[in-house]
C-alpha cells in the first residue's frame, strides 16, 4: 500500500468511527427515527475492502458496512438525514438506516434480508462478464447471514459460472446474540462451496487491503469468485438498543486491544508516515455541525406518504 492510499484508508476508517459515534449520540438524544447499527471494531473489513476496488466496480453493503459507502463517496450529511428520517435524505424519510443505494456511485442498496444480496450481486457480476466489462462485484455477509439458503444459492451460482464476485465474510463473534458454534459447524471459511477462499485478520487493515486487492485481481483474470473471510469482532451490541450483556467483558477487552484504527496508526508510524494529529478533532467538529444542520432539515410531508413506496416515475425524494 502506498502512502496516499494509507492516508485515505485511515481517514475512511476514522470517518466511519466518528460518524457512527455521532449517530449513537443522536440515538441517545432520541433524535434518530430507529435504532443505530454500527461497525465498532470492524471498520477495516468495510473500508479496506471497498478501497481496493476500482471506480467502476459495484458494491452491495450490509448494515455493518457504512464505511464502504463512505469510501464510495456517500457523505455524512446523507447518512444523518437518512437516520433522522428527513425529507431531504436519500430515501426521503422512507427508511432510517443505511438502506439506500446510489447507482452512480456503484452502490446497490443494502437490504435487511440476509443473504439476499448474494444472488443479486452474482447477477451483477454475470452482467459484467456478458458485456465483457472489466469490473467486479463485491458484497459482505456475516456469519449468521451465511446460514441462509440465499447465501448458498448465490455463491454456488457464482462458483459454477466463475463470476467476478468478491464475498467478504465477516466472522465477528455473534449473530445478534448467537455465537457461531450455535448455528454453524466449523469455521466460516468452510462455507466457500468451492470459491477460492482467503481467511485474514479482519482487524489488520493492511492485510485486508492486500487480500481484497488479490481477490479483485483474480476476479478480473476470470478465475471466479473469492470468499474473503475476515476474522473480527462486533464490539458493540447488534444495534444501540442491545446492551450486549451476553458477551463476556473479557472478550470485549481483548478485542479492544486489537482495535483496527490503533493498529493501523501504529503501522503507519512504523512506515514513518505521519498522521495529522488534529484530524480527529477536526472531523468531530465537522460531523457535529453536519448533524446539527441535518436536525434543521424538514420532515416528509404527510400527503407524500404513499409516494416512493413502489417505483413511481417522477418521484424524487
Ligand atoms: C434472512 C434473515 N433472517 C433473519 C434476519 C434477522 N436478523 C437481522 S440481523 C441478524 C443477525 C445477523 O448476524 P450476522 O449475519 O452474523 O451479521 P452481524 O450482525 O454479526 O454483522 C438476524 C438474525 C434477517 N434480517 N434476515
mmCIF file of C-alpha atoms and ligand atoms in Angstrom:
data_model
loop_
_atom_site.group_PDB
_atom_site.id
_atom_site.type_symbol
_atom_site.label_atom_id
_atom_site.label_comp_id
_atom_site.label_asym_id
_atom_site.label_seq_id
_atom_site.Cartn_x
_atom_site.Cartn_y
_atom_site.Cartn_z
ATOM 1 C CA UNK A 1 0.000 0.000 0.000
ATOM 2 C CA UNK A 2 1.408 3.393 -0.943
ATOM 3 C CA UNK A 3 1.377 6.355 1.400
ATOM 4 C CA UNK A 4 -1.523 8.168 -0.292
ATOM 5 C CA UNK A 5 -3.715 5.044 -0.094
ATOM 6 C CA UNK A 6 -2.743 4.552 3.543
ATOM 7 C CA UNK A 7 -3.857 8.083 4.394
ATOM 8 C CA UNK A 8 -7.129 7.580 2.513
ATOM 9 C CA UNK A 9 -7.766 4.320 4.324
ATOM 10 C CA UNK A 10 -7.020 5.825 7.714
ATOM 11 C CA UNK A 11 -9.310 8.767 7.050
ATOM 12 C CA UNK A 12 -12.094 6.458 5.852
ATOM 13 C CA UNK A 13 -11.888 4.285 8.970
ATOM 14 C CA UNK A 14 -11.762 7.320 11.243
ATOM 15 C CA UNK A 15 -14.671 8.970 9.451
ATOM 16 C CA UNK A 16 -16.677 5.756 9.804
ATOM 17 C CA UNK A 17 -15.972 5.541 13.511
ATOM 18 C CA UNK A 18 -16.733 9.189 14.204
ATOM 19 C CA UNK A 19 -19.845 9.276 12.016
ATOM 20 C CA UNK A 20 -21.198 6.265 13.881
ATOM 21 C CA UNK A 21 -20.284 7.815 17.236
ATOM 22 C CA UNK A 22 -22.267 10.906 16.284
ATOM 23 C CA UNK A 23 -25.176 8.666 15.236
ATOM 24 C CA UNK A 24 -25.063 6.960 18.641
ATOM 25 C CA UNK A 25 -25.311 10.379 20.322
ATOM 26 C CA UNK A 26 -28.304 11.266 18.124
ATOM 27 C CA UNK A 27 -29.901 7.933 19.064
ATOM 28 C CA UNK A 28 -29.395 8.565 22.792
ATOM 29 C CA UNK A 29 -30.907 12.013 22.409
ATOM 30 C CA UNK A 30 -33.988 10.374 20.900
ATOM 31 C CA UNK A 31 -33.380 12.088 17.570
ATOM 32 C CA UNK A 32 -32.991 9.105 15.234
ATOM 33 C CA UNK A 33 -36.191 7.529 13.962
ATOM 34 C CA UNK A 34 -34.989 3.991 14.628
ATOM 35 C CA UNK A 35 -32.019 2.219 16.129
ATOM 36 C CA UNK A 36 -28.391 2.673 15.148
ATOM 37 C CA UNK A 37 -26.357 -0.244 13.829
ATOM 38 C CA UNK A 38 -22.647 0.252 13.875
ATOM 39 C CA UNK A 39 -19.363 -1.386 12.991
ATOM 40 C CA UNK A 40 -17.204 -0.653 16.030
ATOM 41 C CA UNK A 41 -14.043 -2.727 15.591
ATOM 42 C CA UNK A 42 -14.962 -3.801 12.054
ATOM 43 C CA UNK A 43 -14.055 -0.607 10.209
ATOM 44 C CA UNK A 44 -11.127 -2.278 8.441
ATOM 45 C CA UNK A 45 -13.275 -5.001 6.872
ATOM 46 C CA UNK A 46 -15.662 -2.418 5.450
ATOM 47 C CA UNK A 47 -13.178 0.265 4.376
ATOM 48 C CA UNK A 48 -10.060 -1.640 3.286
ATOM 49 C CA UNK A 49 -12.097 -3.999 1.077
ATOM 50 C CA UNK A 50 -14.014 -1.192 -0.650
ATOM 51 C CA UNK A 51 -10.876 0.864 -1.096
ATOM 52 C CA UNK A 52 -9.219 -1.980 -3.013
ATOM 53 C CA UNK A 53 -11.875 -1.692 -5.734
ATOM 54 C CA UNK A 54 -11.809 0.281 -8.948
ATOM 55 C CA UNK A 55 -14.186 3.191 -9.636
ATOM 56 C CA UNK A 56 -16.412 1.100 -11.953
ATOM 57 C CA UNK A 57 -16.810 -1.828 -9.575
ATOM 58 C CA UNK A 58 -20.117 -2.241 -7.756
ATOM 59 C CA UNK A 59 -20.729 -2.906 -4.082
ATOM 60 C CA UNK A 60 -23.722 -4.129 -2.098
ATOM 61 C CA UNK A 61 -23.015 -3.454 1.587
ATOM 62 C CA UNK A 62 -24.870 -4.572 4.696
ATOM 63 C CA UNK A 63 -25.677 -2.687 7.867
ATOM 64 C CA UNK A 64 -22.111 -3.051 9.280
ATOM 65 C CA UNK A 65 -20.569 -1.646 6.106
ATOM 66 C CA UNK A 66 -21.328 2.051 6.267
ATOM 67 C CA UNK A 67 -17.566 2.504 5.891
ATOM 68 C CA UNK A 68 -17.678 1.048 2.383
ATOM 69 C CA UNK A 69 -20.355 3.571 1.433
ATOM 70 C CA UNK A 70 -18.274 6.460 2.767
ATOM 71 C CA UNK A 71 -15.328 5.143 0.724
ATOM 72 C CA UNK A 72 -17.558 5.285 -2.389
ATOM 73 C CA UNK A 73 -18.450 8.908 -1.723
ATOM 74 C CA UNK A 74 -21.582 8.816 0.429
ATOM 75 C CA UNK A 75 -21.478 11.873 2.689
ATOM 76 C CA UNK A 76 -22.165 12.145 6.436
ATOM 77 C CA UNK A 77 -24.911 14.634 5.535
ATOM 78 C CA UNK A 78 -26.759 11.900 3.634
ATOM 79 C CA UNK A 79 -26.215 9.469 6.494
ATOM 80 C CA UNK A 80 -27.565 11.827 9.170
ATOM 81 C CA UNK A 81 -30.574 12.910 7.089
ATOM 82 C CA UNK A 82 -31.356 9.251 6.493
ATOM 83 C CA UNK A 83 -31.142 8.209 10.156
ATOM 84 C CA UNK A 84 -33.135 11.297 11.144
ATOM 85 C CA UNK A 85 -35.849 10.352 8.624
ATOM 86 C CA UNK A 86 -35.840 13.719 6.866
ATOM 87 C CA UNK A 87 -37.474 14.588 3.555
ATOM 88 C CA UNK A 88 -34.167 15.666 2.057
ATOM 89 C CA UNK A 89 -32.411 12.397 2.928
ATOM 90 C CA UNK A 90 -31.586 9.717 0.351
ATOM 91 C CA UNK A 91 -34.942 7.924 0.799
ATOM 92 C CA UNK A 92 -36.985 10.984 1.706
ATOM 93 C CA UNK A 93 -37.691 9.612 5.180
ATOM 94 C CA UNK A 94 -38.919 6.230 3.930
ATOM 95 C CA UNK A 95 -36.058 4.346 5.565
ATOM 96 C CA UNK A 96 -33.981 5.158 8.593
ATOM 97 C CA UNK A 97 -30.601 3.493 8.413
ATOM 98 C CA UNK A 98 -28.014 2.790 5.711
ATOM 99 C CA UNK A 99 -30.540 1.064 3.450
ATOM 100 C CA UNK A 100 -30.025 3.315 0.471
ATOM 101 C CA UNK A 101 -28.143 2.899 -2.766
ATOM 102 C CA UNK A 102 -26.541 5.137 -5.310
ATOM 103 C CA UNK A 103 -26.275 3.722 -8.799
ATOM 104 C CA UNK A 104 -23.973 6.499 -9.975
ATOM 105 C CA UNK A 105 -21.514 5.664 -7.156
ATOM 106 C CA UNK A 106 -21.791 1.920 -7.761
ATOM 107 C CA UNK A 107 -23.761 1.115 -4.606
ATOM 108 C CA UNK A 108 -26.635 -1.351 -4.607
ATOM 109 C CA UNK A 109 -28.812 -0.587 -1.579
ATOM 110 C CA UNK A 110 -28.291 -2.757 1.487
ATOM 111 C CA UNK A 111 -31.314 -4.854 2.444
ATOM 112 C CA UNK A 112 -32.354 -6.495 5.711
ATOM 113 C CA UNK A 113 -32.959 -9.916 4.168
ATOM 114 C CA UNK A 114 -29.653 -11.553 4.954
ATOM 115 C CA UNK A 115 -28.077 -13.448 2.088
ATOM 116 C CA UNK A 116 -30.455 -11.903 -0.461
ATOM 117 C CA UNK A 117 -27.708 -9.723 -1.901
ATOM 118 C CA UNK A 118 -25.609 -12.733 -2.911
ATOM 119 C CA UNK A 119 -27.800 -13.769 -5.865
ATOM 120 C CA UNK A 120 -28.252 -10.086 -6.759
ATOM 121 C CA UNK A 121 -24.516 -9.496 -6.869
ATOM 122 C CA UNK A 122 -23.896 -12.773 -8.684
ATOM 123 C CA UNK A 123 -26.282 -11.358 -11.298
ATOM 124 C CA UNK A 124 -24.391 -8.064 -11.384
ATOM 125 C CA UNK A 125 -21.134 -9.979 -11.860
ATOM 126 C CA UNK A 126 -22.743 -12.101 -14.596
ATOM 127 C CA UNK A 127 -23.760 -8.941 -16.456
ATOM 128 C CA UNK A 128 -20.163 -7.658 -16.299
ATOM 129 C CA UNK A 129 -18.918 -10.843 -17.873
ATOM 130 C CA UNK A 130 -21.638 -10.971 -20.512
ATOM 131 C CA UNK A 131 -20.821 -7.408 -21.561
ATOM 132 C CA UNK A 132 -17.091 -8.057 -21.482
ATOM 133 C CA UNK A 133 -16.604 -5.351 -18.851
ATOM 134 C CA UNK A 134 -13.505 -5.208 -16.686
ATOM 135 C CA UNK A 135 -15.372 -4.857 -13.390
ATOM 136 C CA UNK A 136 -16.034 -6.807 -10.225
ATOM 137 C CA UNK A 137 -18.919 -7.008 -7.768
ATOM 138 C CA UNK A 138 -18.426 -7.067 -4.015
ATOM 139 C CA UNK A 139 -20.786 -7.823 -1.152
ATOM 140 C CA UNK A 140 -20.478 -8.608 2.555
ATOM 141 C CA UNK A 141 -22.102 -11.249 4.758
ATOM 142 C CA UNK A 142 -21.983 -12.035 8.476
ATOM 143 C CA UNK A 143 -21.518 -15.481 9.995
ATOM 144 C CA UNK A 144 -25.251 -15.592 10.723
ATOM 145 C CA UNK A 145 -26.195 -14.472 7.225
ATOM 146 C CA UNK A 146 -24.039 -17.216 5.732
ATOM 147 C CA UNK A 147 -26.519 -19.753 7.138
ATOM 148 C CA UNK A 148 -29.206 -18.675 4.700
ATOM 149 C CA UNK A 149 -30.255 -20.513 1.577
ATOM 150 C CA UNK A 150 -29.841 -17.348 -0.498
ATOM 151 C CA UNK A 151 -26.166 -17.109 0.502
ATOM 152 C CA UNK A 152 -25.594 -20.727 -0.610
ATOM 153 C CA UNK A 153 -27.509 -20.288 -3.873
ATOM 154 C CA UNK A 154 -25.793 -17.040 -4.783
ATOM 155 C CA UNK A 155 -22.256 -18.187 -4.035
ATOM 156 C CA UNK A 156 -22.821 -21.573 -5.686
ATOM 157 C CA UNK A 157 -24.040 -19.869 -8.860
ATOM 158 C CA UNK A 158 -21.006 -17.570 -8.872
ATOM 159 C CA UNK A 159 -18.633 -20.531 -8.407
ATOM 160 C CA UNK A 160 -20.227 -22.613 -11.152
ATOM 161 C CA UNK A 161 -20.323 -19.645 -13.526
ATOM 162 C CA UNK A 162 -16.830 -18.391 -12.470
ATOM 163 C CA UNK A 163 -18.154 -14.901 -11.891
ATOM 164 C CA UNK A 164 -16.097 -11.856 -10.828
ATOM 165 C CA UNK A 165 -17.656 -11.661 -7.366
ATOM 166 C CA UNK A 166 -15.921 -10.984 -4.051
ATOM 167 C CA UNK A 167 -17.866 -12.040 -0.982
ATOM 168 C CA UNK A 168 -16.438 -10.601 2.214
ATOM 169 C CA UNK A 169 -17.340 -12.850 5.122
ATOM 170 C CA UNK A 170 -17.412 -11.034 8.440
ATOM 171 C CA UNK A 171 -16.817 -13.592 11.139
ATOM 172 C CA UNK A 172 -17.482 -11.252 14.045
ATOM 173 C CA UNK A 173 -18.302 -13.449 17.023
ATOM 174 C CA UNK A 174 -22.070 -13.082 17.187
ATOM 175 C CA UNK A 175 -25.193 -13.105 15.039
ATOM 176 C CA UNK A 176 -27.337 -10.889 17.234
ATOM 177 C CA UNK A 177 -26.850 -12.873 20.495
ATOM 178 C CA UNK A 178 -25.949 -16.218 18.875
ATOM 179 C CA UNK A 179 -22.295 -17.279 18.740
ATOM 180 C CA UNK A 180 -21.245 -19.151 15.566
ATOM 181 C CA UNK A 181 -20.969 -22.574 17.248
ATOM 182 C CA UNK A 182 -24.707 -22.423 17.987
ATOM 183 C CA UNK A 183 -25.635 -22.005 14.326
ATOM 184 C CA UNK A 184 -22.849 -23.409 12.142
ATOM 185 C CA UNK A 185 -20.451 -26.336 12.214
ATOM 186 C CA UNK A 186 -16.825 -25.304 11.853
ATOM 187 C CA UNK A 187 -15.315 -22.070 10.642
ATOM 188 C CA UNK A 188 -16.904 -19.662 8.223
ATOM 189 C CA UNK A 189 -14.375 -20.495 5.513
ATOM 190 C CA UNK A 190 -15.995 -23.958 5.208
ATOM 191 C CA UNK A 191 -18.922 -22.220 3.562
ATOM 192 C CA UNK A 192 -16.911 -21.385 0.466
ATOM 193 C CA UNK A 193 -18.606 -24.039 -1.754
ATOM 194 C CA UNK A 194 -15.556 -24.202 -3.985
ATOM 195 C CA UNK A 195 -14.840 -20.478 -4.173
ATOM 196 C CA UNK A 196 -11.192 -19.505 -3.760
ATOM 197 C CA UNK A 197 -11.034 -18.609 -0.080
ATOM 198 C CA UNK A 198 -8.754 -16.337 1.889
ATOM 199 C CA UNK A 199 -9.022 -16.029 5.659
ATOM 200 C CA UNK A 200 -7.412 -12.942 7.129
ATOM 201 C CA UNK A 201 -7.163 -10.962 10.343
ATOM 202 C CA UNK A 202 -10.047 -8.566 9.762
ATOM 203 C CA UNK A 203 -8.666 -6.038 12.233
ATOM 204 C CA UNK A 204 -5.455 -5.636 10.279
ATOM 205 C CA UNK A 205 -6.352 -3.110 7.587
ATOM 206 C CA UNK A 206 -3.079 -3.643 5.714
ATOM 207 C CA UNK A 207 -3.732 -7.370 5.340
ATOM 208 C CA UNK A 208 -7.388 -6.877 4.464
ATOM 209 C CA UNK A 209 -6.452 -4.371 1.755
ATOM 210 C CA UNK A 210 -3.820 -6.726 0.311
ATOM 211 C CA UNK A 211 -6.242 -9.661 0.308
ATOM 212 C CA UNK A 212 -9.022 -7.644 -1.329
ATOM 213 C CA UNK A 213 -6.571 -6.409 -3.964
ATOM 214 C CA UNK A 214 -5.562 -10.001 -4.700
ATOM 215 C CA UNK A 215 -9.218 -11.064 -4.785
ATOM 216 C CA UNK A 216 -10.042 -8.360 -7.320
ATOM 217 C CA UNK A 217 -7.068 -9.362 -9.451
ATOM 218 C CA UNK A 218 -8.205 -12.994 -9.525
ATOM 219 C CA UNK A 219 -11.739 -11.984 -10.436
ATOM 220 C CA UNK A 220 -10.509 -9.813 -13.298
ATOM 221 C CA UNK A 221 -8.391 -12.720 -14.566
ATOM 222 C CA UNK A 222 -11.581 -14.779 -14.902
ATOM 223 C CA UNK A 223 -10.683 -17.168 -12.101
ATOM 224 C CA UNK A 224 -14.093 -16.993 -10.453
ATOM 225 C CA UNK A 225 -15.367 -15.652 -7.135
ATOM 226 C CA UNK A 226 -13.354 -15.124 -3.989
ATOM 227 C CA UNK A 227 -14.649 -15.683 -0.471
ATOM 228 C CA UNK A 228 -12.628 -13.340 1.701
ATOM 229 C CA UNK A 229 -13.229 -14.257 5.327
ATOM 230 C CA UNK A 230 -12.277 -11.529 7.791
ATOM 231 C CA UNK A 231 -11.937 -12.631 11.399
ATOM 232 C CA UNK A 232 -13.049 -9.772 13.575
ATOM 233 C CA UNK A 233 -15.367 -8.939 16.454
ATOM 234 C CA UNK A 234 -18.538 -6.904 16.876
ATOM 235 C CA UNK A 235 -17.586 -4.670 19.806
ATOM 236 C CA UNK A 236 -20.986 -3.085 20.275
ATOM 237 C CA UNK A 237 -24.450 -4.611 20.503
ATOM 238 C CA UNK A 238 -26.315 -5.801 17.453
ATOM 239 C CA UNK A 239 -27.623 -2.234 17.481
ATOM 240 C CA UNK A 240 -27.790 0.518 20.081
ATOM 241 C CA UNK A 241 -30.921 -0.968 21.664
ATOM 242 C CA UNK A 242 -28.893 -4.099 22.534
ATOM 243 C CA UNK A 243 -26.645 -3.751 25.589
ATOM 244 C CA UNK A 244 -24.673 -6.888 24.677
ATOM 245 C CA UNK A 245 -24.929 -8.344 28.194
ATOM 246 C CA UNK A 246 -24.498 -11.823 26.686
ATOM 247 C CA UNK A 247 -20.892 -11.046 25.675
ATOM 248 C CA UNK A 248 -18.051 -11.829 28.072
ATOM 249 C CA UNK A 249 -16.465 -8.460 29.023
ATOM 250 C CA UNK A 250 -13.028 -10.098 28.863
ATOM 251 C CA UNK A 251 -13.572 -10.785 25.168
ATOM 252 C CA UNK A 252 -14.500 -7.168 24.617
ATOM 253 C CA UNK A 253 -11.306 -6.041 26.319
ATOM 254 C CA UNK A 254 -9.209 -8.453 24.255
ATOM 255 C CA UNK A 255 -10.706 -7.194 21.014
ATOM 256 C CA UNK A 256 -10.440 -3.551 22.063
ATOM 257 C CA UNK A 257 -6.695 -4.144 22.320
ATOM 258 C CA UNK A 258 -6.783 -5.246 18.654
ATOM 259 C CA UNK A 259 -8.608 -2.126 17.520
ATOM 260 C CA UNK A 260 -8.120 -1.713 13.741
ATOM 261 C CA UNK A 261 -7.566 2.039 13.911
ATOM 262 C CA UNK A 262 -4.931 1.821 16.636
ATOM 263 C CA UNK A 263 -3.152 -0.963 14.784
ATOM 264 C CA UNK A 264 -3.185 0.958 11.536
ATOM 265 C CA UNK A 265 -1.881 4.084 13.284
ATOM 266 C CA UNK A 266 0.994 2.014 14.681
ATOM 267 C CA UNK A 267 1.711 0.521 11.256
ATOM 268 C CA UNK A 268 1.781 3.945 9.645
ATOM 269 C CA UNK A 269 4.178 5.066 12.351
ATOM 270 C CA UNK A 270 6.472 2.146 11.509
ATOM 271 C CA UNK A 271 6.486 3.268 7.861
ATOM 272 C CA UNK A 272 7.485 6.736 9.012
ATOM 273 C CA UNK A 273 4.223 8.178 7.645
ATOM 274 C CA UNK A 274 2.944 10.975 9.851
ATOM 275 C CA UNK A 275 -0.717 11.354 10.673
ATOM 276 C CA UNK A 276 -2.305 14.754 11.123
ATOM 277 C CA UNK A 277 -2.775 14.908 14.941
ATOM 278 C CA UNK A 278 -5.704 17.330 14.588
ATOM 279 C CA UNK A 279 -7.628 15.143 12.123
ATOM 280 C CA UNK A 280 -9.980 13.507 14.640
ATOM 281 C CA UNK A 281 -10.821 16.802 16.368
ATOM 282 C CA UNK A 282 -11.459 18.477 13.027
ATOM 283 C CA UNK A 283 -13.649 15.652 11.752
ATOM 284 C CA UNK A 284 -15.617 15.577 15.020
ATOM 285 C CA UNK A 285 -16.314 19.307 14.760
ATOM 286 C CA UNK A 286 -17.390 18.937 11.130
ATOM 287 C CA UNK A 287 -19.655 16.000 11.970
ATOM 288 C CA UNK A 288 -21.262 17.891 14.853
ATOM 289 C CA UNK A 289 -22.021 20.837 12.535
ATOM 290 C CA UNK A 290 -23.319 18.446 9.859
ATOM 291 C CA UNK A 291 -25.586 16.665 12.340
ATOM 292 C CA UNK A 292 -26.934 19.972 13.679
ATOM 293 C CA UNK A 293 -27.700 21.129 10.138
ATOM 294 C CA UNK A 294 -29.457 17.811 9.436
ATOM 295 C CA UNK A 295 -31.613 18.304 12.541
ATOM 296 C CA UNK A 296 -32.929 21.504 10.948
ATOM 297 C CA UNK A 297 -33.949 19.679 7.757
ATOM 298 C CA UNK A 298 -37.688 19.264 7.052
ATOM 299 C CA UNK A 299 -39.720 16.152 7.780
ATOM 300 C CA UNK A 300 -41.531 14.454 4.893
ATOM 301 C CA UNK A 301 -44.980 15.922 4.283
ATOM 302 C CA UNK A 302 -47.909 13.726 5.361
ATOM 303 C CA UNK A 303 -49.511 13.922 1.914
ATOM 304 C CA UNK A 304 -46.367 12.375 0.382
ATOM 305 C CA UNK A 305 -46.975 9.235 2.448
ATOM 306 C CA UNK A 306 -47.939 6.979 -0.457
ATOM 307 C CA UNK A 307 -45.163 8.196 -2.758
ATOM 308 C CA UNK A 308 -41.820 6.478 -3.150
ATOM 309 C CA UNK A 309 -43.007 3.167 -1.729
ATOM 310 C CA UNK A 310 -43.057 1.422 -5.077
ATOM 311 C CA UNK A 311 -41.257 2.714 -8.113
ATOM 312 C CA UNK A 312 -43.154 5.717 -9.404
ATOM 313 C CA UNK A 313 -41.995 7.708 -12.374
ATOM 314 C CA UNK A 314 -41.160 11.265 -11.490
ATOM 315 C CA UNK A 315 -40.848 10.677 -7.750
ATOM 316 C CA UNK A 316 -37.743 12.361 -6.485
ATOM 317 C CA UNK A 317 -37.460 12.478 -2.697
HETATM 318 C C1 LIG B 1 -32.981 -13.943 6.231
HETATM 319 C C2 LIG B 1 -32.939 -13.219 7.548
HETATM 320 N N1 LIG B 1 -33.091 -13.918 8.685
HETATM 321 C C3 LIG B 1 -33.065 -13.276 9.890
HETATM 322 C C4 LIG B 1 -32.899 -11.922 9.952
HETATM 323 C C5 LIG B 1 -32.905 -11.222 11.292
HETATM 324 N N2 LIG B 1 -31.561 -10.759 11.628
HETATM 325 C C6 LIG B 1 -31.186 -9.497 11.378
HETATM 326 S S1 LIG B 1 -29.608 -9.238 11.775
HETATM 327 C C7 LIG B 1 -29.399 -10.818 12.311
HETATM 328 C C8 LIG B 1 -28.075 -11.303 12.816
HETATM 329 C C9 LIG B 1 -27.061 -11.192 11.732
HETATM 330 O O1 LIG B 1 -25.851 -11.751 12.122
HETATM 331 P P1 LIG B 1 -24.634 -11.830 11.145
HETATM 332 O O2 LIG B 1 -25.072 -12.241 9.785
HETATM 333 O O3 LIG B 1 -23.592 -12.664 11.804
HETATM 334 O O4 LIG B 1 -24.155 -10.324 10.993
HETATM 335 P P2 LIG B 1 -23.690 -9.298 12.141
HETATM 336 O O5 LIG B 1 -24.931 -8.658 12.680
HETATM 337 O O6 LIG B 1 -22.935 -10.081 13.152
HETATM 338 O O7 LIG B 1 -22.857 -8.309 11.419
HETATM 339 C C10 LIG B 1 -30.565 -11.532 12.168
HETATM 340 C C11 LIG B 1 -30.737 -12.959 12.522
HETATM 341 C C12 LIG B 1 -32.748 -11.229 8.721
HETATM 342 N N3 LIG B 1 -32.570 -9.901 8.690
HETATM 343 N N4 LIG B 1 -32.751 -11.892 7.547
#
